[in-house]
Every structure is written in structure tokens, then in C-alpha cells.
Amino acid sequence: MGTADFGYTERASRLRGAVAWRHRAGAGGPARILPDGCMDVIHSEGRLIVAGPDTIAHLTWIPDGARTAAVRFAPGQGPALLGISADEVRDQRVPLDALWPSDQVRRLTERLEEAPDPVAVLEAALLAVDRAPDPLAPRLLAPLRAGRPVAGIAAEVGLSERQLHRRGLRLYGYGLKHLARVLRLGAALDLARGGVGLAAVAASAGYADQAHLARDVKALAGVPMKELVP
């Protein structure tokens, strides 16, 4: 294959709200995976794993020429389909056969190894799992992205803050206050990568000031913004 076959591509998945993605590495090396509140089911190097929601950046090593096919679930979408609570896999990479029957996972892995389009095969297998997501999951994201306080969101959905925290652990892997920080980081990176200056990024994304932006980026990503947005 030519060099155009290397790199990362994604598209909207047939699973509502999810993203189907693939990656083929050229030369391998370290990779920094930033927290985004999402969970992924990943096929790579002959293995199926679930990437749980990360609280901070996850550091990994990508082998030379590694091929990856995956589905990324929107925040809160994956737990119901996978039959788990998100906090069970928080900050972890867990073999799928630890969560699903091993024979089922083995057969799916064999199909993925042979398939010309493994992403489509993985999507079909996930679509066949008839488990509806918790309707509360997407309902909470818009007010969090808008910077609404958790206490107000809890009152709107008819839960106490403690009850909402427990639901957040099951749906997202962590409480809503941390999820809000993760979502705000994503918004800030999108703005910065679009050429917006850091002072304007801080104001637009809901940080108190540029110093607050810098502290939160370093805390969640492990490196300063300049290393994420050259």
C-alpha cells in the first residue's frame, strides 16, 4: 500500500451517536490519548478491547504498521450496550472477552481478521446487541457543555446531586463535574486548533482566564497547550 493508506479516518457510525474509525500506523511510537468522556470498542493486533473513559491522558505505544478498526461511543452511550457500568472500566483497556462470552468474542475476532472492511463487521456485531441506552445520558451533555452548574442540572432532571453523581459514574465513568472539565477541554482544543488565540479560547470555552485554561489543560492532558496545538 502507498503512503496515502496510512493515518486516521473516521465517519458517522450506523450506531446512533457513535463514530466508526480506523487507523493504520506507519512507523510506530508513543501516543497520547486525550480524555473525551467516550468509550471505544477496538480491534487491533488480533485483539478486541474496550477502552474505558479516561480521567486524564492515556499514554500508549503503537506498534509499527498496526491496523486498528474501532467504534467510539458518545459519552454515556457505551455502558448499556456493553452491559457494564462505565466506572468499571474507567482508565482501563479491558479485553472484550472479560465482559462478553469468550466464544462470542473469539468468533467475532476471527471474522474481523478476515474481513476486507473490519469496521463494518464490528458495527454489525454491536448493532445486533439490542440494549437501549439510558435516555438520561444525552440529556445531560448539552447543559454541561453550556457550563451549567451540576446542582441546577440535578434539579432539572429530578435527582439529588448525590443521585446524579451515582448515575454519572455508571454512564460516564466519573461524576458530572469531571465530565464537564473533559468536555470543556475538548471545546478549547477545537477552538485552538481552529486558530483562535488562547485568551479568546479561555473566554469562549468557559474558563475564568487564560491561566485557568493553562492549568486545566496541563492537569488533564499532561502537557501544555503548545504541545497539543503547535
mmCIF file of C-alpha atoms in Angstrom, residues 23-133:
data_model
loop_
_atom_site.group_PDB
_atom_site.id
_atom_site.type_symbol
_atom_site.label_atom_id
_atom_site.label_comp_id
_atom_site.label_asym_id
_atom_site.label_seq_id
_atom_site.Cartn_x
_atom_site.Cartn_y
_atom_site.Cartn_z
ATOM 1 C CA HIS A 23 -6.046 3.857 11.856
ATOM 2 C CA ARG A 24 -3.036 2.375 10.145
ATOM 3 C CA ALA A 25 0.306 3.273 11.641
ATOM 4 C CA GLY A 26 3.435 3.797 9.622
ATOM 5 C CA ALA A 27 6.365 3.889 11.983
ATOM 6 C CA GLY A 28 5.169 3.066 15.483
ATOM 7 C CA GLY A 29 5.756 5.149 18.554
ATOM 8 C CA PRO A 30 4.213 6.691 21.655
ATOM 9 C CA ALA A 31 0.734 8.199 21.539
ATOM 10 C CA ARG A 32 -1.133 10.446 23.946
ATOM 11 C CA ILE A 33 -4.878 9.760 24.018
ATOM 12 C CA LEU A 34 -6.742 12.722 25.491
ATOM 13 C CA PRO A 35 -9.813 12.242 27.704
ATOM 14 C CA ASP A 36 -13.099 12.821 25.891
ATOM 15 C CA GLY A 37 -15.710 11.077 28.043
ATOM 16 C CA CYS A 38 -16.106 8.344 25.414
ATOM 17 C CA MET A 39 -15.698 4.579 25.370
ATOM 18 C CA ASP A 40 -14.353 2.635 22.366
ATOM 19 C CA VAL A 41 -14.515 -0.961 21.211
ATOM 20 C CA ILE A 42 -11.212 -1.518 19.392
ATOM 21 C CA HIS A 43 -9.884 -4.304 17.187
ATOM 22 C CA SER A 44 -6.116 -4.207 16.745
ATOM 23 C CA GLU A 45 -3.274 -6.692 16.570
ATOM 24 C CA GLY A 46 -5.682 -9.641 16.719
ATOM 25 C CA ARG A 47 -7.394 -8.474 19.904
ATOM 26 C CA LEU A 48 -10.719 -6.885 20.824
ATOM 27 C CA ILE A 49 -10.590 -4.474 23.736
ATOM 28 C CA VAL A 50 -12.783 -1.898 25.396
ATOM 29 C CA ALA A 51 -11.153 1.450 26.096
ATOM 30 C CA GLY A 52 -12.836 2.892 29.154
ATOM 31 C CA PRO A 53 -13.401 6.604 29.760
ATOM 32 C CA ASP A 54 -10.153 8.297 30.746
ATOM 33 C CA THR A 55 -9.936 10.809 33.567
ATOM 34 C CA ILE A 56 -6.603 12.146 32.245
ATOM 35 C CA ALA A 57 -4.493 11.487 29.150
ATOM 36 C CA HIS A 58 -3.697 7.838 28.459
ATOM 37 C CA LEU A 59 -0.187 7.105 27.182
ATOM 38 C CA THR A 60 0.251 4.111 24.900
ATOM 39 C CA TRP A 61 2.641 2.657 22.330
ATOM 40 C CA ILE A 62 1.516 1.961 18.756
ATOM 41 C CA PRO A 63 3.455 -0.858 17.018
ATOM 42 C CA ASP A 64 4.887 -0.344 13.541
ATOM 43 C CA GLY A 65 2.207 -0.857 10.883
ATOM 44 C CA ALA A 66 -0.546 -1.570 13.399
ATOM 45 C CA ARG A 67 -4.046 -1.602 11.930
ATOM 46 C CA THR A 68 -6.948 -0.551 14.100
ATOM 47 C CA ALA A 69 -10.704 -0.666 13.487
ATOM 48 C CA ALA A 70 -12.983 0.739 16.157
ATOM 49 C CA VAL A 71 -16.281 2.254 17.189
ATOM 50 C CA ARG A 72 -16.318 5.185 19.602
ATOM 51 C CA PHE A 73 -19.481 5.688 21.608
ATOM 52 C CA ALA A 74 -20.728 9.114 22.596
ATOM 53 C CA PRO A 75 -20.425 9.836 26.327
ATOM 54 C CA GLY A 76 -22.897 7.679 28.226
ATOM 55 C CA GLN A 77 -23.833 5.509 25.224
ATOM 56 C CA GLY A 78 -21.471 2.562 25.636
ATOM 57 C CA PRO A 79 -22.306 1.125 29.069
ATOM 58 C CA ALA A 80 -25.832 -0.075 28.249
ATOM 59 C CA LEU A 81 -24.761 -1.713 25.012
ATOM 60 C CA LEU A 82 -21.763 -3.404 26.608
ATOM 61 C CA GLY A 83 -23.735 -4.378 29.691
ATOM 62 C CA ILE A 84 -21.438 -2.699 32.206
ATOM 63 C CA SER A 85 -21.118 0.381 34.369
ATOM 64 C CA ALA A 86 -18.652 2.881 32.890
ATOM 65 C CA ASP A 87 -16.719 3.227 36.133
ATOM 66 C CA GLU A 88 -15.853 -0.490 35.944
ATOM 67 C CA VAL A 89 -13.516 0.263 33.023
ATOM 68 C CA ARG A 90 -12.510 3.840 33.873
ATOM 69 C CA ASP A 91 -8.861 4.493 32.917
ATOM 70 C CA GLN A 92 -8.518 0.891 31.687
ATOM 71 C CA ARG A 93 -8.116 -1.100 28.461
ATOM 72 C CA VAL A 94 -10.078 -4.297 29.064
ATOM 73 C CA PRO A 95 -10.279 -7.392 26.814
ATOM 74 C CA LEU A 96 -13.809 -7.673 25.433
ATOM 75 C CA ASP A 97 -13.916 -11.346 26.439
ATOM 76 C CA ALA A 98 -13.742 -10.214 30.068
ATOM 77 C CA LEU A 99 -17.143 -8.580 29.521
ATOM 78 C CA TRP A 100 -18.810 -10.757 26.880
ATOM 79 C CA PRO A 101 -18.813 -14.566 26.433
ATOM 80 C CA SER A 102 -15.373 -15.666 25.271
ATOM 81 C CA ASP A 103 -16.696 -17.862 22.438
ATOM 82 C CA GLN A 104 -18.693 -14.958 21.039
ATOM 83 C CA VAL A 105 -15.665 -12.663 21.169
ATOM 84 C CA ARG A 106 -13.400 -15.312 19.601
ATOM 85 C CA ARG A 107 -15.771 -15.781 16.638
ATOM 86 C CA LEU A 108 -16.080 -12.026 16.167
ATOM 87 C CA THR A 109 -12.287 -11.629 16.287
ATOM 88 C CA GLU A 110 -11.884 -14.295 13.604
ATOM 89 C CA ARG A 111 -14.401 -12.520 11.357
ATOM 90 C CA LEU A 112 -12.631 -9.212 11.875
ATOM 91 C CA GLU A 113 -9.255 -10.725 10.975
ATOM 92 C CA GLU A 114 -10.645 -11.999 7.666
ATOM 93 C CA ALA A 115 -12.913 -9.080 6.736
ATOM 94 C CA PRO A 116 -11.994 -6.598 3.991
ATOM 95 C CA ASP A 117 -13.910 -3.959 5.986
ATOM 96 C CA PRO A 118 -13.488 -4.811 9.685
ATOM 97 C CA VAL A 119 -15.174 -1.588 10.814
ATOM 98 C CA ALA A 120 -18.415 -2.631 9.113
ATOM 99 C CA VAL A 121 -18.209 -6.083 10.730
ATOM 100 C CA LEU A 122 -17.643 -4.553 14.157
ATOM 101 C CA GLU A 123 -20.567 -2.163 13.680
ATOM 102 C CA ALA A 124 -22.859 -5.024 12.665
ATOM 103 C CA ALA A 125 -21.901 -7.020 15.758
ATOM 104 C CA LEU A 126 -22.616 -4.066 18.016
ATOM 105 C CA LEU A 127 -25.891 -3.266 16.241
ATOM 106 C CA ALA A 128 -27.032 -6.819 16.921
ATOM 107 C CA VAL A 129 -26.866 -6.162 20.670
ATOM 108 C CA ASP A 130 -30.359 -4.977 21.491
ATOM 109 C CA ARG A 131 -29.809 -2.810 24.561
ATOM 110 C CA ALA A 132 -31.192 0.720 24.563
ATOM 111 C CA PRO A 133 -29.004 3.421 26.149
#
